[in-house]
Amino acid sequence: VVNISPQARVTNVSFTEPYDYSQDAVVAFDVEAPAYAAASEAVTAFRLPLMTHPLADWLIPDLFYDFSQPERGYGLRMRATRGLRYSESIQLPAGWEIQNPPAERNITSPAADLRFTATADGSELRYTFELDIKKQIIPPEEYPAFREAIEAMHALADTWVACTQPE
């Protein structure tokens, strides 16, 4: 969880058998991250912790390839088809309210689908992120839409959520 914060601490973890390929791999953990947010007296801002991809080295290293080129002349080989599902609930200190929950995102293409929803309820933010990589080899003609989904994932990771404490 060092990707989340250097001060992050796992307080509870559970996971499915990592070598049982007959089912989806599921990892659930509770994390405390003191001083995670950037704060002043009136405003606190933070990024979505799970969108920092704490298990990225193991699960999705190929999603951090260089996607800077808008087009490709040949297919792009991914490690595997797969689906990522992140569900996170962030509880703010009592009295704080979320001012700008991240916007919903939906991208559908033959190579990858991305779905993101977020809801704010007082001092709690809940979001779900889903990314389906549907092909191991992305044909050149499908690469721009695939790239759009990957860039949206990275943009969500860079999204700042602002919170205020009403007086």
PDB file of C-alpha atoms in Angstrom:
ATOM      1  CA  VAL A   1       0.000   0.000   0.000  1.00  0.00           C
ATOM      2  CA  VAL A   2       2.992   2.300  -0.243  1.00  0.00           C
ATOM      3  CA  ASN A   3       1.472   3.469  -3.547  1.00  0.00           C
ATOM      4  CA  ILE A   4      -1.368   4.920  -1.474  1.00  0.00           C
ATOM      5  CA  SER A   5       0.824   6.684   1.091  1.00  0.00           C
ATOM      6  CA  PRO A   6       4.169   6.108   2.804  1.00  0.00           C
ATOM      7  CA  GLN A   7       2.271   6.191   6.125  1.00  0.00           C
ATOM      8  CA  ALA A   8      -0.418   3.744   4.992  1.00  0.00           C
ATOM      9  CA  ARG A   9      -1.024   0.724   7.172  1.00  0.00           C
ATOM     10  CA  VAL A  10      -3.074  -2.353   6.316  1.00  0.00           C
ATOM     11  CA  THR A  11      -5.428  -3.153   9.201  1.00  0.00           C
ATOM     12  CA  ASN A  12      -7.234  -6.114   7.644  1.00  0.00           C
ATOM     13  CA  VAL A  13      -6.723  -8.210   4.526  1.00  0.00           C
ATOM     14  CA  SER A  14      -8.396 -11.159   2.880  1.00  0.00           C
ATOM     15  CA  PHE A  15      -7.906 -12.719  -0.532  1.00  0.00           C
ATOM     16  CA  THR A  16      -8.800 -15.686  -2.648  1.00  0.00           C
ATOM     17  CA  GLU A  17      -6.304 -18.448  -3.354  1.00  0.00           C
ATOM     18  CA  PRO A  18      -3.894 -16.807  -5.832  1.00  0.00           C
ATOM     19  CA  TYR A  19      -3.224 -20.011  -7.769  1.00  0.00           C
ATOM     20  CA  ASP A  20      -6.866 -21.040  -8.152  1.00  0.00           C
ATOM     21  CA  TYR A  21      -7.553 -20.014 -11.731  1.00  0.00           C
ATOM     22  CA  SER A  22     -11.093 -21.372 -11.675  1.00  0.00           C
ATOM     23  CA  GLN A  23     -12.363 -18.145 -10.080  1.00  0.00           C
ATOM     24  CA  ASP A  24     -11.660 -14.429 -10.147  1.00  0.00           C
ATOM     25  CA  ALA A  25      -8.891 -13.232  -7.866  1.00  0.00           C
ATOM     26  CA  VAL A  26     -10.265 -10.999  -5.112  1.00  0.00           C
ATOM     27  CA  VAL A  27      -8.265  -8.953  -2.636  1.00  0.00           C
ATOM     28  CA  ALA A  28     -10.026  -6.956   0.087  1.00  0.00           C
ATOM     29  CA  PHE A  29      -8.177  -4.804   2.570  1.00  0.00           C
ATOM     30  CA  ASP A  30      -8.755  -2.016   5.049  1.00  0.00           C
ATOM     31  CA  VAL A  31      -6.150   0.712   5.072  1.00  0.00           C
ATOM     32  CA  GLU A  32      -5.477   3.585   7.426  1.00  0.00           C
ATOM     33  CA  ALA A  33      -3.443   6.410   5.936  1.00  0.00           C
ATOM     34  CA  PRO A  34      -2.810   9.216   8.434  1.00  0.00           C
ATOM     35  CA  ALA A  35      -2.120  12.598   6.839  1.00  0.00           C
ATOM     36  CA  TYR A  36      -3.037  11.203   3.418  1.00  0.00           C
ATOM     37  CA  ALA A  37      -4.876  14.321   2.286  1.00  0.00           C
ATOM     38  CA  ALA A  38      -3.453  17.730   1.466  1.00  0.00           C
ATOM     39  CA  ALA A  39      -5.144  20.030   3.963  1.00  0.00           C
ATOM     40  CA  SER A  40      -5.619  23.589   5.125  1.00  0.00           C
ATOM     41  CA  GLU A  41      -7.990  24.858   7.787  1.00  0.00           C
ATOM     42  CA  ALA A  42     -10.940  25.108   5.396  1.00  0.00           C
ATOM     43  CA  VAL A  43     -10.234  22.686   2.549  1.00  0.00           C
ATOM     44  CA  THR A  44      -8.878  19.169   2.310  1.00  0.00           C
ATOM     45  CA  ALA A  45      -8.075  17.479  -0.989  1.00  0.00           C
ATOM     46  CA  PHE A  46      -7.144  13.891  -1.767  1.00  0.00           C
ATOM     47  CA  ARG A  47      -6.823  11.478  -4.640  1.00  0.00           C
ATOM     48  CA  LEU A  48      -8.787   8.248  -4.829  1.00  0.00           C
ATOM     49  CA  PRO A  49      -6.538   5.792  -2.942  1.00  0.00           C
ATOM     50  CA  LEU A  50      -7.334   2.592  -4.833  1.00  0.00           C
ATOM     51  CA  MET A  51      -6.853   4.357  -8.159  1.00  0.00           C
ATOM     52  CA  THR A  52      -3.142   4.522  -7.259  1.00  0.00           C
ATOM     53  CA  HIS A  53      -3.258   0.787  -8.086  1.00  0.00           C
ATOM     54  CA  PRO A  54      -1.563  -0.685  -5.002  1.00  0.00           C
ATOM     55  CA  LEU A  55      -1.182  -4.101  -6.678  1.00  0.00           C
ATOM     56  CA  ALA A  56      -0.147  -2.718 -10.073  1.00  0.00           C
ATOM     57  CA  ASP A  57       3.278  -4.385 -10.182  1.00  0.00           C
ATOM     58  CA  TRP A  58       1.569  -7.747  -9.891  1.00  0.00           C
ATOM     59  CA  LEU A  59      -1.722  -7.256 -11.737  1.00  0.00           C
ATOM     60  CA  ILE A  60      -1.405  -4.569 -14.384  1.00  0.00           C
ATOM     61  CA  PRO A  61       2.192  -3.599 -15.202  1.00  0.00           C
ATOM     62  CA  ASP A  62       1.377  -3.525 -18.931  1.00  0.00           C
ATOM     63  CA  LEU A  63      -1.243  -0.797 -18.369  1.00  0.00           C
ATOM     64  CA  PHE A  64       1.663   1.526 -17.602  1.00  0.00           C
ATOM     65  CA  TYR A  65       3.304   1.098 -21.011  1.00  0.00           C
ATOM     66  CA  ASP A  66       3.929   4.238 -23.029  1.00  0.00           C
ATOM     67  CA  PHE A  67       0.573   5.059 -24.638  1.00  0.00           C
ATOM     68  CA  SER A  68       1.637   8.523 -25.790  1.00  0.00           C
ATOM     69  CA  GLN A  69       1.324   7.736 -29.508  1.00  0.00           C
ATOM     70  CA  PRO A  70      -2.253   8.303 -30.757  1.00  0.00           C
ATOM     71  CA  GLU A  71      -1.992   5.528 -33.372  1.00  0.00           C
ATOM     72  CA  ARG A  72      -0.096   2.309 -33.985  1.00  0.00           C
ATOM     73  CA  GLY A  73       0.947   0.570 -37.184  1.00  0.00           C
ATOM     74  CA  TYR A  74       0.875  -2.899 -35.626  1.00  0.00           C
ATOM     75  CA  GLY A  75      -0.958  -4.726 -32.864  1.00  0.00           C
ATOM     76  CA  LEU A  76      -0.289  -4.167 -29.169  1.00  0.00           C
ATOM     77  CA  ARG A  77       0.239  -7.322 -27.116  1.00  0.00           C
ATOM     78  CA  MET A  78      -1.108  -7.182 -23.564  1.00  0.00           C
ATOM     79  CA  ARG A  79      -0.191  -9.716 -20.872  1.00  0.00           C
ATOM     80  CA  ALA A  80      -3.693 -11.145 -20.841  1.00  0.00           C
ATOM     81  CA  THR A  81      -7.357 -10.337 -21.069  1.00  0.00           C
ATOM     82  CA  ARG A  82      -8.648  -9.378 -17.631  1.00  0.00           C
ATOM     83  CA  GLY A  83     -11.063  -7.361 -15.617  1.00  0.00           C
ATOM     84  CA  LEU A  84     -10.248  -4.964 -12.807  1.00  0.00           C
ATOM     85  CA  ARG A  85     -12.938  -4.127 -10.271  1.00  0.00           C
ATOM     86  CA  TYR A  86     -12.250  -1.576  -7.560  1.00  0.00           C
ATOM     87  CA  SER A  87     -14.871  -0.690  -4.990  1.00  0.00           C
ATOM     88  CA  GLU A  88     -13.798   1.768  -2.336  1.00  0.00           C
ATOM     89  CA  SER A  89     -15.478   3.627   0.471  1.00  0.00           C
ATOM     90  CA  ILE A  90     -13.677   6.630   1.936  1.00  0.00           C
ATOM     91  CA  GLN A  91     -14.827   7.944   5.292  1.00  0.00           C
ATOM     92  CA  LEU A  92     -13.886  11.522   6.097  1.00  0.00           C
ATOM     93  CA  PRO A  93     -13.678  12.908   9.627  1.00  0.00           C
ATOM     94  CA  ALA A  94     -17.010  13.933  11.138  1.00  0.00           C
ATOM     95  CA  GLY A  95     -18.326  17.222   9.811  1.00  0.00           C
ATOM     96  CA  TRP A  96     -16.385  17.223   6.548  1.00  0.00           C
ATOM     97  CA  GLU A  97     -18.317  17.216   3.274  1.00  0.00           C
ATOM     98  CA  ILE A  98     -17.255  16.255  -0.239  1.00  0.00           C
ATOM     99  CA  GLN A  99     -17.597  19.175  -2.625  1.00  0.00           C
ATOM    100  CA  ASN A 100     -16.753  17.662  -5.990  1.00  0.00           C
ATOM    101  CA  PRO A 101     -17.184  13.916  -6.371  1.00  0.00           C
ATOM    102  CA  PRO A 102     -15.457  12.663  -9.530  1.00  0.00           C
ATOM    103  CA  ALA A 103     -17.572  12.584 -12.668  1.00  0.00           C
ATOM    104  CA  GLU A 104     -18.955   9.351 -14.072  1.00  0.00           C
ATOM    105  CA  ARG A 105     -17.011   7.846 -16.981  1.00  0.00           C
ATOM    106  CA  ASN A 106     -18.156   5.222 -19.480  1.00  0.00           C
ATOM    107  CA  ILE A 107     -16.057   4.110 -22.430  1.00  0.00           C
ATOM    108  CA  THR A 108     -16.974   1.115 -24.552  1.00  0.00           C
ATOM    109  CA  SER A 109     -14.878  -0.317 -27.355  1.00  0.00           C
ATOM    110  CA  PRO A 110     -14.118  -3.718 -28.906  1.00  0.00           C
ATOM    111  CA  ALA A 111     -10.804  -3.918 -26.990  1.00  0.00           C
ATOM    112  CA  ALA A 112     -11.613  -2.362 -23.588  1.00  0.00           C
ATOM    113  CA  ASP A 113     -14.507  -1.062 -21.524  1.00  0.00           C
ATOM    114  CA  LEU A 114     -14.191   1.393 -18.647  1.00  0.00           C
ATOM    115  CA  ARG A 115     -16.941   2.240 -16.169  1.00  0.00           C
ATOM    116  CA  PHE A 116     -16.584   4.598 -13.213  1.00  0.00           C
ATOM    117  CA  THR A 117     -19.254   5.859 -10.839  1.00  0.00           C
ATOM    118  CA  ALA A 118     -18.902   7.842  -7.618  1.00  0.00           C
ATOM    119  CA  THR A 119     -21.432   8.956  -5.030  1.00  0.00           C
ATOM    120  CA  ALA A 120     -20.935  11.314  -2.121  1.00  0.00           C
ATOM    121  CA  ASP A 121     -23.136  11.130   0.946  1.00  0.00           C
ATOM    122  CA  GLY A 122     -22.097  13.675   3.529  1.00  0.00           C
ATOM    123  CA  SER A 123     -18.659  12.665   4.748  1.00  0.00           C
ATOM    124  CA  GLU A 124     -18.490   9.396   2.803  1.00  0.00           C
ATOM    125  CA  LEU A 125     -17.388   8.872  -0.792  1.00  0.00           C
ATOM    126  CA  ARG A 126     -18.055   5.551  -2.504  1.00  0.00           C
ATOM    127  CA  TYR A 127     -16.869   4.691  -5.962  1.00  0.00           C
ATOM    128  CA  THR A 128     -16.640   1.740  -8.299  1.00  0.00           C
ATOM    129  CA  PHE A 129     -14.119   1.417 -11.095  1.00  0.00           C
ATOM    130  CA  GLU A 130     -14.274  -1.346 -13.708  1.00  0.00           C
ATOM    131  CA  LEU A 131     -11.867  -1.910 -16.560  1.00  0.00           C
ATOM    132  CA  ASP A 132     -12.282  -4.865 -18.904  1.00  0.00           C
ATOM    133  CA  ILE A 133      -9.384  -5.665 -21.217  1.00  0.00           C
ATOM    134  CA  LYS A 134     -11.178  -7.817 -23.775  1.00  0.00           C
ATOM    135  CA  LYS A 135      -8.320  -8.749 -26.100  1.00  0.00           C
ATOM    136  CA  GLN A 136      -4.753  -9.854 -25.567  1.00  0.00           C
ATOM    137  CA  ILE A 137      -3.677  -8.362 -28.896  1.00  0.00           C
ATOM    138  CA  ILE A 138      -5.149  -4.947 -29.648  1.00  0.00           C
ATOM    139  CA  PRO A 139      -5.365  -4.430 -33.439  1.00  0.00           C
ATOM    140  CA  PRO A 140      -4.081  -1.074 -34.729  1.00  0.00           C
ATOM    141  CA  GLU A 141      -7.574   0.086 -35.722  1.00  0.00           C
ATOM    142  CA  GLU A 142      -8.865  -0.540 -32.157  1.00  0.00           C
ATOM    143  CA  TYR A 143      -5.868   1.019 -30.429  1.00  0.00           C
ATOM    144  CA  PRO A 144      -7.203   4.651 -30.258  1.00  0.00           C
ATOM    145  CA  ALA A 145     -10.313   3.580 -28.317  1.00  0.00           C
ATOM    146  CA  PHE A 146      -8.244   1.252 -26.124  1.00  0.00           C
ATOM    147  CA  ARG A 147      -5.832   4.113 -25.445  1.00  0.00           C
ATOM    148  CA  GLU A 148      -8.780   6.368 -24.511  1.00  0.00           C
ATOM    149  CA  ALA A 149      -9.856   3.888 -21.811  1.00  0.00           C
ATOM    150  CA  ILE A 150      -6.320   3.600 -20.404  1.00  0.00           C
ATOM    151  CA  GLU A 151      -5.865   7.378 -20.411  1.00  0.00           C
ATOM    152  CA  ALA A 152      -9.216   7.761 -18.600  1.00  0.00           C
ATOM    153  CA  MET A 153      -7.989   5.311 -15.946  1.00  0.00           C
ATOM    154  CA  HIS A 154      -4.827   7.371 -15.439  1.00  0.00           C
ATOM    155  CA  ALA A 155      -6.831  10.622 -15.368  1.00  0.00           C
ATOM    156  CA  LEU A 156      -9.058   9.201 -12.621  1.00  0.00           C
ATOM    157  CA  ALA A 157      -5.925   8.371 -10.628  1.00  0.00           C
ATOM    158  CA  ASP A 158      -4.896  12.039 -10.897  1.00  0.00           C
ATOM    159  CA  THR A 159      -8.307  13.408  -9.897  1.00  0.00           C
ATOM    160  CA  TRP A 160      -8.372  15.511  -6.733  1.00  0.00           C
ATOM    161  CA  VAL A 161     -11.473  15.423  -4.519  1.00  0.00           C
ATOM    162  CA  ALA A 162     -12.029  18.595  -2.488  1.00  0.00           C
ATOM    163  CA  CYS A 163     -13.731  18.549   0.912  1.00  0.00           C
ATOM    164  CA  THR A 164     -14.751  21.326   3.269  1.00  0.00           C
ATOM    165  CA  GLN A 165     -15.772  21.532   6.874  1.00  0.00           C
ATOM    166  CA  PRO A 166     -18.939  23.597   7.281  1.00  0.00           C
ATOM    167  CA  GLU A 167     -18.750  26.253   9.961  1.00  0.00           C
TER     168      GLU A 167
END
